[in-house]
Amino acid sequence: MSMIFFEISDLRRFVAQYQHPSGIQRVVLNLIHQVAERVGGDRAALAFLDFGSGEYRWLPVAEIPGGVADVASLSMALGGDGAKGSPLPTLGRYIDRPLAYRFHRAIRDWNAARGREAHFAQRNSSISEWMDAKAEAAGRATARRPAPRDLSADARPGDTLVVLDAAWRDRRIIEMHRRAHEAGLQVALLVHDLCPILCPELFPRQSALEFRDWLTATMAFTDRYLANSQATAADLRAFLDAHGSEAPIDVIPLTQSRLVLPDEAAARAPAVRAGRDRVDIRQGLSDSVASLSTRPYALSVGTLEIRKNLWALAQAWDRLRADTSLDVPRLVLAGRAGWLNEDFEKLMAATGNLGGWIRVVHGPTDAELDHLYRNSLFTVSVSLKEGWGLPIGESLGYGKTGVVSGVSSMPEVGGDMVEYCDPRSISSIEAACRRLVADPDHRAALERRIARARLRGWGDVADDLVGAIGRQR
């Protein structure tokens, strides 16, 4: 029985720090979960570099107690410290802030070691409750942490190593992929985009250089490339041709579906749609996110970095808010802090976020992002370049149209269901946003197209991936 090993070294580092995936991490988690459901958790496995020993390890997906869709279980199984599981007493408020969680855990440990009962009493707890909870958590960690195997000893010719991860950041991982190829494994590599090569001005200098050198090096060990869009495939084909590689490329478009939520958040969602249990869903939201629903807003999701074109979007919104004849919604930006975004940050600091017209939600949880999508008027994605455009697809999954850049892969995602703009033109961005703001009938017509469309789900993506792996053998 041939195995499918999924490279997750970079993902392993990510889940050790964050509970909520974004971008590439979301793609990796959802695809592994879906493929494991199709081929079986005993045939689908996780492969990763043990940064301590320098060895390449693997675990069957079937041995992850909560499955790869549960980030807390995955982190625990891969050697995490458990900060993302059930929080210890008095630490629940820090569950989404790993550094703060560890800091305050250390404070509790210090006070417990010195018998300072008052410290715990002030927090409606006790030293005995703290010690009992720690012992229980340690027991869970031991029970939920399977023993990784040595990939070099267990992999066989005919097995497949699928690289979905952002593996270009570490040369040691690249060397492991080369060794896997030499051992007879078929290596399939998903290229998310070639933005660092084609638009190096949008990335830190060293990152663009490392990405180009990595992609060049992959030609020595990659049997088949996978591209997440026709646009990415065209960019990749041009790059490979320029370097004399005839390696095949399979196009596996990504998804047009809403977020895949953890069980608890998903269970709440139907109650919200039916107009019930609003207090319950409120418990999963920060005060700042919950309060955004008090007035209409447009939503832009993604890392806060230069490629997302946020400075130009803010300029367009500044023009819109100056038109007193328009009932302009607030603009909400949701994502983690990125790079080379100083122009936007300086504009926000100088104008007080355009006098409060722009709100930024840093690192939203899955429940918060779900809430933001559901309650938005429309979404805005005016990136200068993308490999696919996951937030565009997620927006469609929630039945929301949007303003979308008409370049690179983004029209493949949006089809005829969104309003397009030229991301290099502030006037074009303004005009597209103005139309969705000023013409509710047009917005509703686009939403009806979305409702009639057969949108692409993660299961479709997984089927294509399994098919590509089958063709490779």
CSV table of C-alpha atoms in Angstrom, one decimal:
chain,number,residue,atom,x,y,z
A,1,MET,CA,0.0,0.0,0.0
A,2,SER,CA,1.6,3.2,-1.1
A,3,MET,CA,1.7,6.2,1.3
A,4,ILE,CA,1.1,9.9,0.7
A,5,PHE,CA,3.4,12.0,2.9
A,6,PHE,CA,2.4,15.7,3.3
A,7,GLU,CA,5.3,18.0,4.1
A,8,ILE,CA,4.3,20.2,7.1
A,9,SER,CA,7.6,21.5,8.6
A,10,ASP,CA,6.6,25.1,8.3
A,11,LEU,CA,3.1,24.4,9.5
A,12,ARG,CA,4.5,22.7,12.5
A,13,ARG,CA,6.3,25.9,13.5
A,14,PHE,CA,3.1,27.9,12.8
A,15,VAL,CA,0.8,25.8,15.1
A,16,ALA,CA,3.4,26.0,17.9
A,17,GLN,CA,2.8,29.8,17.9
A,18,TYR,CA,-0.8,30.4,16.7
A,19,GLN,CA,-4.1,28.7,17.1
A,20,HIS,CA,-5.8,30.2,14.1
A,21,PRO,CA,-4.5,29.4,10.6
A,22,SER,CA,-4.5,31.8,7.7
A,23,GLY,CA,-3.6,31.7,4.0
A,24,ILE,CA,-1.3,28.8,3.2
A,25,GLN,CA,-1.8,27.1,6.5
A,26,ARG,CA,-5.6,27.0,6.0
A,27,VAL,CA,-5.0,25.4,2.5
A,28,VAL,CA,-2.6,22.8,3.9
A,29,LEU,CA,-4.9,21.8,6.8
A,30,ASN,CA,-8.0,21.5,4.8
A,31,LEU,CA,-6.4,19.6,2.0
A,32,ILE,CA,-4.7,17.0,4.3
A,33,HIS,CA,-8.0,16.5,6.1
A,34,GLN,CA,-10.0,16.0,2.9
A,35,VAL,CA,-7.4,13.7,1.3
A,36,ALA,CA,-7.1,11.6,4.5
A,37,GLU,CA,-10.9,11.1,4.4
A,38,ARG,CA,-10.6,9.9,0.8
A,39,VAL,CA,-7.6,7.6,1.0
A,40,GLY,CA,-7.7,6.7,4.7
A,41,GLY,CA,-5.8,8.2,7.7
A,42,ASP,CA,-3.4,5.2,7.6
A,43,ARG,CA,-2.3,6.1,4.1
A,44,ALA,CA,-2.1,9.8,4.5
A,45,ALA,CA,0.7,11.0,6.8
A,46,LEU,CA,2.5,14.1,8.0
A,47,ALA,CA,6.2,14.6,7.3
A,48,PHE,CA,8.3,17.1,9.0
A,49,LEU,CA,11.9,18.0,9.9
A,50,ASP,CA,12.7,17.5,13.6
A,51,PHE,CA,14.7,20.7,14.1
A,52,GLY,CA,16.3,19.2,17.2
A,53,SER,CA,17.7,16.0,15.8
A,54,GLY,CA,17.8,17.1,12.2
A,55,GLU,CA,15.9,13.9,11.1
A,56,TYR,CA,12.9,13.7,8.8
A,57,ARG,CA,9.9,12.3,10.8
A,58,TRP,CA,6.4,11.2,10.0
A,59,LEU,CA,3.1,10.4,11.6
A,60,PRO,CA,0.0,8.8,10.1
A,61,VAL,CA,-3.0,11.2,10.1
A,62,ALA,CA,-5.0,8.4,11.8
A,63,GLU,CA,-2.8,8.8,15.0
A,64,ILE,CA,-3.7,12.5,15.5
A,65,PRO,CA,-6.5,12.2,18.1
A,66,GLY,CA,-8.5,15.2,16.9
A,67,GLY,CA,-7.4,15.0,13.3
A,68,VAL,CA,-5.5,17.7,11.5
A,69,ALA,CA,-8.5,20.0,11.3
A,70,ASP,CA,-8.2,20.5,15.1
A,71,VAL,CA,-5.2,22.8,15.4
A,72,ALA,CA,-4.9,22.2,19.2
A,73,SER,CA,-4.8,18.4,18.7
A,74,LEU,CA,-2.3,18.8,15.9
A,75,SER,CA,0.0,21.1,17.9
A,76,MET,CA,-0.1,18.6,20.8
A,77,ALA,CA,0.6,15.6,18.6
A,78,LEU,CA,3.6,17.4,17.0
A,79,GLY,CA,5.2,18.3,20.3
A,80,GLY,CA,3.4,21.5,21.2
A,81,ASP,CA,3.2,22.6,24.9
A,82,GLY,CA,-0.6,22.4,25.1
A,83,ALA,CA,-1.2,26.1,25.4
A,84,LYS,CA,-3.8,25.8,22.7
A,85,GLY,CA,-5.9,23.1,24.2
A,86,SER,CA,-8.2,23.6,27.2
A,87,PRO,CA,-6.7,26.5,29.1
A,88,LEU,CA,-5.4,26.1,32.6
A,89,PRO,CA,-7.5,27.8,35.3
A,90,THR,CA,-7.3,31.7,35.2
A,91,LEU,CA,-5.6,31.7,31.8
A,92,GLY,CA,-8.6,31.5,29.5
A,93,ARG,CA,-8.3,35.2,28.5
A,94,TYR,CA,-4.9,34.5,27.0
A,95,ILE,CA,-5.8,31.4,24.9
A,96,ASP,CA,-5.3,33.3,21.6
A,97,ARG,CA,-2.1,35.1,22.8
A,98,PRO,CA,0.6,32.3,23.2
A,99,LEU,CA,3.3,34.6,24.6
A,100,ALA,CA,1.0,36.1,27.1
A,101,TYR,CA,-0.3,32.6,28.0
A,102,ARG,CA,3.2,31.3,28.7
A,103,PHE,CA,4.1,34.5,30.7
A,104,HIS,CA,1.1,34.3,33.0
A,105,ARG,CA,1.5,30.5,33.3
A,106,ALA,CA,5.1,31.1,34.6
A,107,ILE,CA,3.7,33.7,37.1
A,108,ARG,CA,1.2,31.1,38.4
A,109,ASP,CA,3.9,28.5,38.7
A,110,TRP,CA,6.1,30.9,40.6
A,111,ASN,CA,3.3,31.7,43.0
A,112,ALA,CA,2.3,28.1,43.5
A,113,ALA,CA,5.9,27.1,44.2
A,114,ARG,CA,6.0,29.6,47.0
A,115,GLY,CA,2.6,28.7,48.4
A,116,ARG,CA,1.1,32.1,47.7
A,117,GLU,CA,-2.5,31.1,48.0
A,118,ALA,CA,-3.7,34.7,47.9
A,119,HIS,CA,-2.5,35.1,44.3
A,120,PHE,CA,-4.9,32.4,43.3
A,121,ALA,CA,-7.8,33.4,45.6
A,122,GLN,CA,-7.8,36.8,43.9
A,123,ARG,CA,-8.5,34.9,40.7
A,124,ASN,CA,-11.2,32.7,42.1
A,125,SER,CA,-8.9,29.7,42.1
A,126,SER,CA,-6.5,27.9,44.4
A,127,ILE,CA,-3.1,26.3,44.4
A,128,SER,CA,-4.6,22.8,44.5
A,129,GLU,CA,-6.9,23.5,41.6
A,130,TRP,CA,-3.8,24.8,39.6
A,131,MET,CA,-1.7,21.8,40.4
A,132,ASP,CA,-4.5,19.3,39.7
A,133,ALA,CA,-5.2,21.0,36.3
A,134,LYS,CA,-1.5,20.9,35.4
A,135,ALA,CA,-1.3,17.2,36.2
A,136,GLU,CA,-4.4,16.5,34.1
A,137,ALA,CA,-3.0,18.6,31.2
A,138,ALA,CA,0.3,16.7,31.4
A,139,GLY,CA,-1.6,13.4,31.3
A,140,ARG,CA,-3.5,14.5,28.2
A,141,ALA,CA,-0.4,15.7,26.5
A,142,THR,CA,1.3,12.3,27.0
A,143,ALA,CA,-1.8,10.4,25.8
A,144,ARG,CA,-2.2,12.6,22.8
A,145,ARG,CA,1.4,12.7,21.6
A,146,PRO,CA,2.1,9.8,19.3
A,147,ALA,CA,5.7,8.8,18.6
A,148,PRO,CA,7.0,10.1,15.3
A,149,ARG,CA,8.9,7.6,13.0
A,150,ASP,CA,11.9,7.9,10.9
A,151,LEU,CA,10.8,8.7,7.3
A,152,SER,CA,14.1,7.6,5.7
A,153,ALA,CA,13.7,4.2,7.3
A,154,ASP,CA,10.0,3.7,6.5
A,155,ALA,CA,9.3,5.3,3.2
A,156,ARG,CA,9.4,3.1,0.1
A,157,PRO,CA,9.8,3.7,-3.7
A,158,GLY,CA,6.4,4.5,-5.1
A,159,ASP,CA,5.3,6.5,-2.1
A,160,THR,CA,4.6,10.2,-2.7
A,161,LEU,CA,5.8,13.3,-0.9
A,162,VAL,CA,3.4,16.2,-1.4
A,163,VAL,CA,4.8,19.6,-0.6
A,164,LEU,CA,1.9,21.9,0.1
A,165,ASP,CA,3.8,23.9,2.8
A,166,ALA,CA,5.8,27.1,2.5
A,167,ALA,CA,8.9,24.9,2.6
A,168,TRP,CA,11.3,27.4,0.9
A,169,ARG,CA,12.2,29.1,4.2
A,170,ASP,CA,14.6,26.4,5.4
A,171,ARG,CA,17.4,24.8,3.4
A,172,ARG,CA,17.4,21.8,5.7
A,173,ILE,CA,13.9,21.0,4.5
A,174,ILE,CA,14.9,21.3,0.9
A,175,GLU,CA,17.7,18.8,1.5
A,176,MET,CA,15.2,16.3,2.9
A,177,HIS,CA,13.1,16.6,-0.2
A,178,ARG,CA,16.1,15.9,-2.4
A,179,ARG,CA,16.9,12.8,-0.3
A,180,ALA,CA,13.3,11.6,-0.5
A,181,HIS,CA,13.5,11.9,-4.3
A,182,GLU,CA,16.8,10.0,-4.4
A,183,ALA,CA,15.2,7.2,-2.3
A,184,GLY,CA,12.5,6.7,-4.9
A,185,LEU,CA,9.6,8.8,-3.6
A,186,GLN,CA,7.6,10.8,-6.1
A,187,VAL,CA,7.7,14.4,-5.2
A,188,ALA,CA,4.8,16.7,-6.1
A,189,LEU,CA,5.1,20.3,-5.2
A,190,LEU,CA,2.3,22.9,-5.0
A,191,VAL,CA,3.3,26.4,-6.0
A,192,HIS,CA,1.0,29.0,-4.4
A,193,ASP,CA,2.3,31.9,-6.5
A,194,LEU,CA,5.5,33.3,-8.0
A,195,CYS,CA,4.9,36.8,-6.5
A,196,PRO,CA,8.4,37.1,-4.9
A,197,ILE,CA,10.0,36.5,-8.3
A,198,LEU,CA,7.6,38.5,-10.5
A,199,CYS,CA,7.0,41.3,-8.1
A,200,PRO,CA,10.2,41.4,-5.9
A,201,GLU,CA,9.5,45.0,-4.9
A,202,LEU,CA,6.6,43.8,-2.9
A,203,PHE,CA,8.8,41.6,-0.6
A,204,PRO,CA,11.8,42.0,1.7
A,205,ARG,CA,14.9,41.7,-0.4
A,206,GLN,CA,16.2,38.5,1.2
A,207,SER,CA,12.8,36.8,1.0
A,208,ALA,CA,12.6,37.4,-2.8
A,209,LEU,CA,16.1,36.0,-3.2
A,210,GLU,CA,15.5,33.0,-1.1
A,211,PHE,CA,12.2,32.1,-2.9
A,212,ARG,CA,13.8,32.3,-6.3
A,213,ASP,CA,16.8,30.2,-5.3
A,214,TRP,CA,14.4,27.6,-3.7
A,215,LEU,CA,12.2,27.3,-6.8
A,216,THR,CA,15.2,26.9,-9.0
A,217,ALA,CA,16.5,24.2,-6.6
A,218,THR,CA,13.2,22.3,-6.7
A,219,MET,CA,13.7,21.4,-10.4
A,220,ALA,CA,16.3,18.8,-9.3
A,221,PHE,CA,13.9,16.7,-7.3
A,222,THR,CA,10.3,17.6,-8.3
A,223,ASP,CA,8.5,15.0,-10.5
A,224,ARG,CA,5.3,17.0,-10.9
A,225,TYR,CA,4.3,20.6,-10.0
A,226,LEU,CA,0.9,21.6,-8.9
A,227,ALA,CA,-0.5,25.1,-9.4
A,228,ASN,CA,-3.5,26.6,-7.6
A,229,SER,CA,-4.8,28.6,-10.7
A,230,GLN,CA,-4.3,28.9,-14.4
A,231,ALA,CA,-2.5,32.2,-13.8
A,232,THR,CA,0.0,30.6,-11.4
A,233,ALA,CA,0.5,27.7,-13.9
A,234,ALA,CA,1.3,30.1,-16.7
A,235,ASP,CA,3.8,32.0,-14.5
A,236,LEU,CA,5.4,28.7,-13.4
A,237,ARG,CA,5.5,27.3,-16.9
A,238,ALA,CA,7.4,30.4,-18.1
A,239,PHE,CA,9.8,30.1,-15.2
A,240,LEU,CA,10.5,26.4,-15.7
A,241,ASP,CA,10.9,26.8,-19.5
A,242,ALA,CA,13.4,29.6,-18.9
A,243,HIS,CA,15.4,27.2,-16.8
A,244,GLY,CA,15.1,24.2,-19.2
A,245,SER,CA,12.7,22.1,-17.1
A,246,GLU,CA,9.9,20.2,-18.8
A,247,ALA,CA,8.3,19.0,-15.6
A,248,PRO,CA,4.5,18.6,-15.9
A,249,ILE,CA,2.1,21.0,-14.1
A,250,ASP,CA,-1.3,20.1,-12.9
A,251,VAL,CA,-3.7,22.9,-12.2
A,252,ILE,CA,-5.7,22.4,-9.0
A,253,PRO,CA,-7.8,25.5,-8.4
A,254,LEU,CA,-8.5,26.2,-4.8
A,255,THR,CA,-11.9,26.8,-3.1
A,256,GLN,CA,-14.8,29.1,-3.2
A,257,SER,CA,-16.2,28.1,0.2
A,258,ARG,CA,-16.8,29.6,3.6
A,259,LEU,CA,-14.4,28.9,6.5
A,260,VAL,CA,-14.2,25.4,7.9
A,261,LEU,CA,-14.9,26.1,11.6
A,262,PRO,CA,-14.0,24.0,14.7
A,263,ASP,CA,-17.0,21.9,15.9
A,264,GLU,CA,-18.0,24.3,18.7
A,265,ALA,CA,-18.1,27.4,16.5
A,266,ALA,CA,-19.9,25.5,13.7
A,267,ALA,CA,-22.5,24.3,16.1
A,268,ARG,CA,-23.4,27.9,17.0
A,269,ALA,CA,-23.6,29.1,13.4
A,270,PRO,CA,-27.1,27.6,12.6
A,271,ALA,CA,-28.5,29.2,15.7
A,272,VAL,CA,-27.3,32.6,14.6
A,273,ARG,CA,-28.7,32.2,11.1
A,274,ALA,CA,-32.0,31.4,12.6
A,275,GLY,CA,-31.9,34.5,14.8
A,276,ARG,CA,-31.5,32.5,18.1
A,277,ASP,CA,-28.9,32.3,20.7
A,278,ARG,CA,-27.1,35.6,20.0
A,279,VAL,CA,-25.7,35.7,23.5
A,280,ASP,CA,-24.0,32.4,22.9
A,281,ILE,CA,-22.2,33.4,19.8
A,282,ARG,CA,-21.2,36.7,21.5
A,283,GLN,CA,-19.0,34.7,23.9
A,284,GLY,CA,-16.7,33.8,21.0
A,285,LEU,CA,-16.1,37.4,20.0
A,286,SER,CA,-13.9,40.1,21.3
A,287,ASP,CA,-15.7,43.3,22.3
A,288,SER,CA,-14.1,45.2,19.4
A,289,VAL,CA,-15.3,42.7,16.8
A,290,ALA,CA,-18.8,42.3,18.3
A,291,SER,CA,-19.3,46.1,18.3
A,292,LEU,CA,-18.5,46.3,14.5
A,293,SER,CA,-22.0,45.0,13.8
A,294,THR,CA,-23.6,48.2,15.1
A,295,ARG,CA,-23.1,49.8,11.6
A,296,PRO,CA,-22.7,48.6,8.1
A,297,TYR,CA,-19.2,47.7,6.9
A,298,ALA,CA,-17.2,46.4,4.0
A,299,LEU,CA,-14.6,43.7,4.8
A,300,SER,CA,-11.1,43.2,3.5
A,301,VAL,CA,-9.4,40.0,4.7
A,302,GLY,CA,-5.7,39.2,4.4
A,303,THR,CA,-2.2,39.8,5.8
A,304,LEU,CA,-1.6,43.5,6.2
A,305,GLU,CA,1.2,43.9,3.8
A,306,ILE,CA,2.1,46.0,0.7
A,307,ARG,CA,0.9,43.5,-1.8
A,308,LYS,CA,-2.7,43.8,-0.5
A,309,ASN,CA,-2.7,47.5,-1.7
A,310,LEU,CA,-4.1,48.8,1.5
A,311,TRP,CA,-2.8,52.4,1.0
A,312,ALA,CA,-4.6,52.7,-2.3
A,313,LEU,CA,-7.8,51.2,-0.8
A,314,ALA,CA,-7.6,53.7,2.1
A,315,GLN,CA,-7.3,56.6,-0.4
A,316,ALA,CA,-10.3,55.3,-2.3
A,317,TRP,CA,-12.3,55.1,0.9
A,318,ASP,CA,-11.2,58.6,1.9
A,319,ARG,CA,-12.8,59.9,-1.4
A,320,LEU,CA,-15.9,57.9,-0.8
A,321,ARG,CA,-16.5,59.3,2.7
A,322,ALA,CA,-16.2,62.8,1.4
A,323,ASP,CA,-19.3,62.3,-0.7
A,324,THR,CA,-22.2,63.3,1.6
A,325,SER,CA,-24.7,61.9,-0.8
A,326,LEU,CA,-23.5,58.3,-0.2
A,327,ASP,CA,-24.4,56.2,2.9
A,328,VAL,CA,-20.8,54.9,3.0
A,329,PRO,CA,-20.1,51.8,5.2
A,330,ARG,CA,-17.1,51.6,7.4
A,331,LEU,CA,-14.1,49.6,6.1
A,332,VAL,CA,-12.9,46.7,8.2
A,333,LEU,CA,-9.5,45.2,7.6
A,334,ALA,CA,-8.9,41.7,9.2
A,335,GLY,CA,-5.5,40.0,9.2
A,336,ARG,CA,-2.1,39.6,10.8
A,337,ALA,CA,0.6,42.3,10.5
A,338,GLY,CA,2.8,41.8,7.5
A,339,TRP,CA,5.7,43.6,5.8
A,340,LEU,CA,6.5,46.8,3.9
A,341,ASN,CA,3.2,48.3,4.9
A,342,GLU,CA,4.6,51.6,6.3
A,343,ASP,CA,2.8,53.9,4.0
A,344,PHE,CA,-0.6,52.6,5.1
A,345,GLU,CA,0.4,52.5,8.7
A,346,LYS,CA,1.6,56.1,8.6
A,347,LEU,CA,-1.6,57.2,6.9
A,348,MET,CA,-3.7,55.5,9.6
A,349,ALA,CA,-1.6,57.1,12.4
A,350,ALA,CA,-1.8,60.6,10.8
A,351,THR,CA,-5.5,60.5,10.1
A,352,GLY,CA,-6.8,58.5,13.1
A,353,ASN,CA,-7.8,55.6,10.8
A,354,LEU,CA,-9.5,58.2,8.5
A,355,GLY,CA,-11.4,59.5,11.5
A,356,GLY,CA,-12.6,56.1,12.5
A,357,TRP,CA,-13.9,55.1,9.0
A,358,ILE,CA,-11.3,52.3,8.9
A,359,ARG,CA,-11.1,49.6,11.6
A,360,VAL,CA,-8.3,47.0,11.8
A,361,VAL,CA,-8.9,43.6,13.5
A,362,HIS,CA,-5.5,42.1,14.1
A,363,GLY,CA,-5.2,38.3,14.0
A,364,PRO,CA,-9.0,37.4,14.2
A,365,THR,CA,-10.0,34.0,15.4
A,366,ASP,CA,-12.0,31.7,13.1
A,367,ALA,CA,-15.2,32.6,15.0
A,368,GLU,CA,-14.5,36.3,14.6
A,369,LEU,CA,-13.6,36.0,10.9
A,370,ASP,CA,-16.8,33.9,10.3
A,371,HIS,CA,-18.8,36.6,12.1
A,372,LEU,CA,-17.2,39.4,10.1
A,373,TYR,CA,-17.9,37.7,6.8
A,374,ARG,CA,-21.5,36.9,7.7
A,375,ASN,CA,-22.3,40.5,8.7
A,376,SER,CA,-20.5,42.4,6.0
A,377,LEU,CA,-22.2,44.3,3.2
A,378,PHE,CA,-19.6,43.1,0.7
A,379,THR,CA,-15.8,42.4,0.7
A,380,VAL,CA,-12.9,44.1,-0.9
A,381,SER,CA,-9.8,42.4,-2.4
A,382,VAL,CA,-7.7,44.8,-4.4
A,383,SER,CA,-4.3,43.0,-4.3
A,384,LEU,CA,-1.7,43.8,-6.8
A,385,LYS,CA,-1.1,40.1,-7.5
A,386,GLU,CA,-2.3,36.8,-6.1
A,387,GLY,CA,-1.7,33.1,-6.7
A,388,TRP,CA,-5.4,32.3,-6.1
A,389,GLY,CA,-7.2,34.7,-3.8
A,390,LEU,CA,-8.6,32.7,-0.9
A,391,PRO,CA,-10.6,35.6,0.8
A,392,ILE,CA,-12.4,36.1,-2.5
A,393,GLY,CA,-13.5,32.5,-2.5
A,394,GLU,CA,-14.4,32.6,1.1
A,395,SER,CA,-16.6,35.7,0.5
A,396,LEU,CA,-18.5,33.9,-2.2
A,397,GLY,CA,-19.0,30.9,0.1
A,398,TYR,CA,-20.8,33.3,2.5
A,399,GLY,CA,-22.9,34.6,-0.4
A,400,LYS,CA,-21.1,38.0,-0.4
A,401,THR,CA,-20.0,39.8,-3.6
A,402,GLY,CA,-17.0,42.1,-3.5
A,403,VAL,CA,-14.7,44.5,-5.2
A,404,VAL,CA,-11.9,42.5,-6.7
A,405,SER,CA,-8.7,43.2,-8.7
A,406,GLY,CA,-9.1,42.2,-12.3
A,407,VAL,CA,-5.5,40.9,-12.6
A,408,SER,CA,-3.6,37.6,-12.2
A,409,SER,CA,-5.7,34.8,-10.8
A,410,MET,CA,-8.4,36.8,-9.2
A,411,PRO,CA,-10.9,36.7,-12.0
A,412,GLU,CA,-10.7,32.9,-11.9
A,413,VAL,CA,-12.0,33.0,-8.4
A,414,GLY,CA,-14.6,35.8,-8.8
A,415,GLY,CA,-16.1,34.8,-12.2
A,416,ASP,CA,-19.1,37.0,-13.0
A,417,MET,CA,-20.1,37.3,-9.4
A,418,VAL,CA,-18.0,40.4,-8.3
A,419,GLU,CA,-17.2,43.9,-9.3
A,420,TYR,CA,-13.8,44.3,-10.8
A,421,CYS,CA,-11.3,47.1,-10.6
A,422,ASP,CA,-7.8,48.1,-11.7
A,423,PRO,CA,-5.7,47.8,-8.5
A,424,ARG,CA,-3.1,50.3,-9.9
A,425,SER,CA,-5.8,53.0,-10.2
A,426,ILE,CA,-7.3,54.6,-7.1
A,427,SER,CA,-10.1,56.0,-9.2
A,428,SER,CA,-10.9,52.5,-10.5
A,429,ILE,CA,-11.0,51.1,-6.9
A,430,GLU,CA,-13.2,54.0,-5.9
A,431,ALA,CA,-15.6,53.6,-8.8
A,432,ALA,CA,-16.0,49.8,-8.1
A,433,CYS,CA,-16.6,50.4,-4.4
A,434,ARG,CA,-19.0,53.3,-5.2
A,435,ARG,CA,-21.1,51.1,-7.4
A,436,LEU,CA,-21.6,48.4,-4.7
A,437,VAL,CA,-22.3,51.1,-2.1
A,438,ALA,CA,-24.7,53.3,-4.2
A,439,ASP,CA,-26.5,50.5,-6.0
A,440,PRO,CA,-28.0,47.9,-3.7
A,441,ASP,CA,-30.0,46.4,-6.5
A,442,HIS,CA,-26.7,45.6,-8.4
A,443,ARG,CA,-25.2,44.2,-5.3
A,444,ALA,CA,-28.3,42.0,-4.8
A,445,ALA,CA,-28.1,40.8,-8.5
A,446,LEU,CA,-24.5,39.7,-8.0
A,447,GLU,CA,-25.5,37.9,-4.8
A,448,ARG,CA,-28.2,36.0,-6.7
A,449,ARG,CA,-25.6,34.9,-9.2
A,450,ILE,CA,-23.5,33.6,-6.3
A,451,ALA,CA,-26.6,31.7,-4.9
A,452,ARG,CA,-27.1,30.0,-8.3
A,453,ALA,CA,-23.5,29.1,-8.9
A,454,ARG,CA,-21.9,25.7,-8.3
A,455,LEU,CA,-19.1,26.9,-6.1
A,456,ARG,CA,-15.9,24.9,-5.6
A,457,GLY,CA,-15.4,23.2,-2.2
A,458,TRP,CA,-12.5,21.7,-0.4
A,459,GLY,CA,-13.7,18.2,-1.4
A,460,ASP,CA,-13.4,19.2,-5.1
A,461,VAL,CA,-9.8,20.4,-4.5
A,462,ALA,CA,-8.9,17.2,-2.7
A,463,ASP,CA,-10.4,15.1,-5.5
A,464,ASP,CA,-8.2,16.9,-8.0
A,465,LEU,CA,-5.1,16.5,-5.8
A,466,VAL,CA,-5.7,12.7,-5.4
A,467,GLY,CA,-6.1,12.5,-9.1
A,468,ALA,CA,-2.9,14.3,-9.8
A,469,ILE,CA,-1.0,12.0,-7.4
A,470,GLY,CA,-2.5,9.0,-9.1
A,471,ARG,CA,-1.3,10.2,-12.5
A,472,GLN,CA,2.2,10.7,-11.1
A,473,ARG,CA,2.6,7.0,-10.1
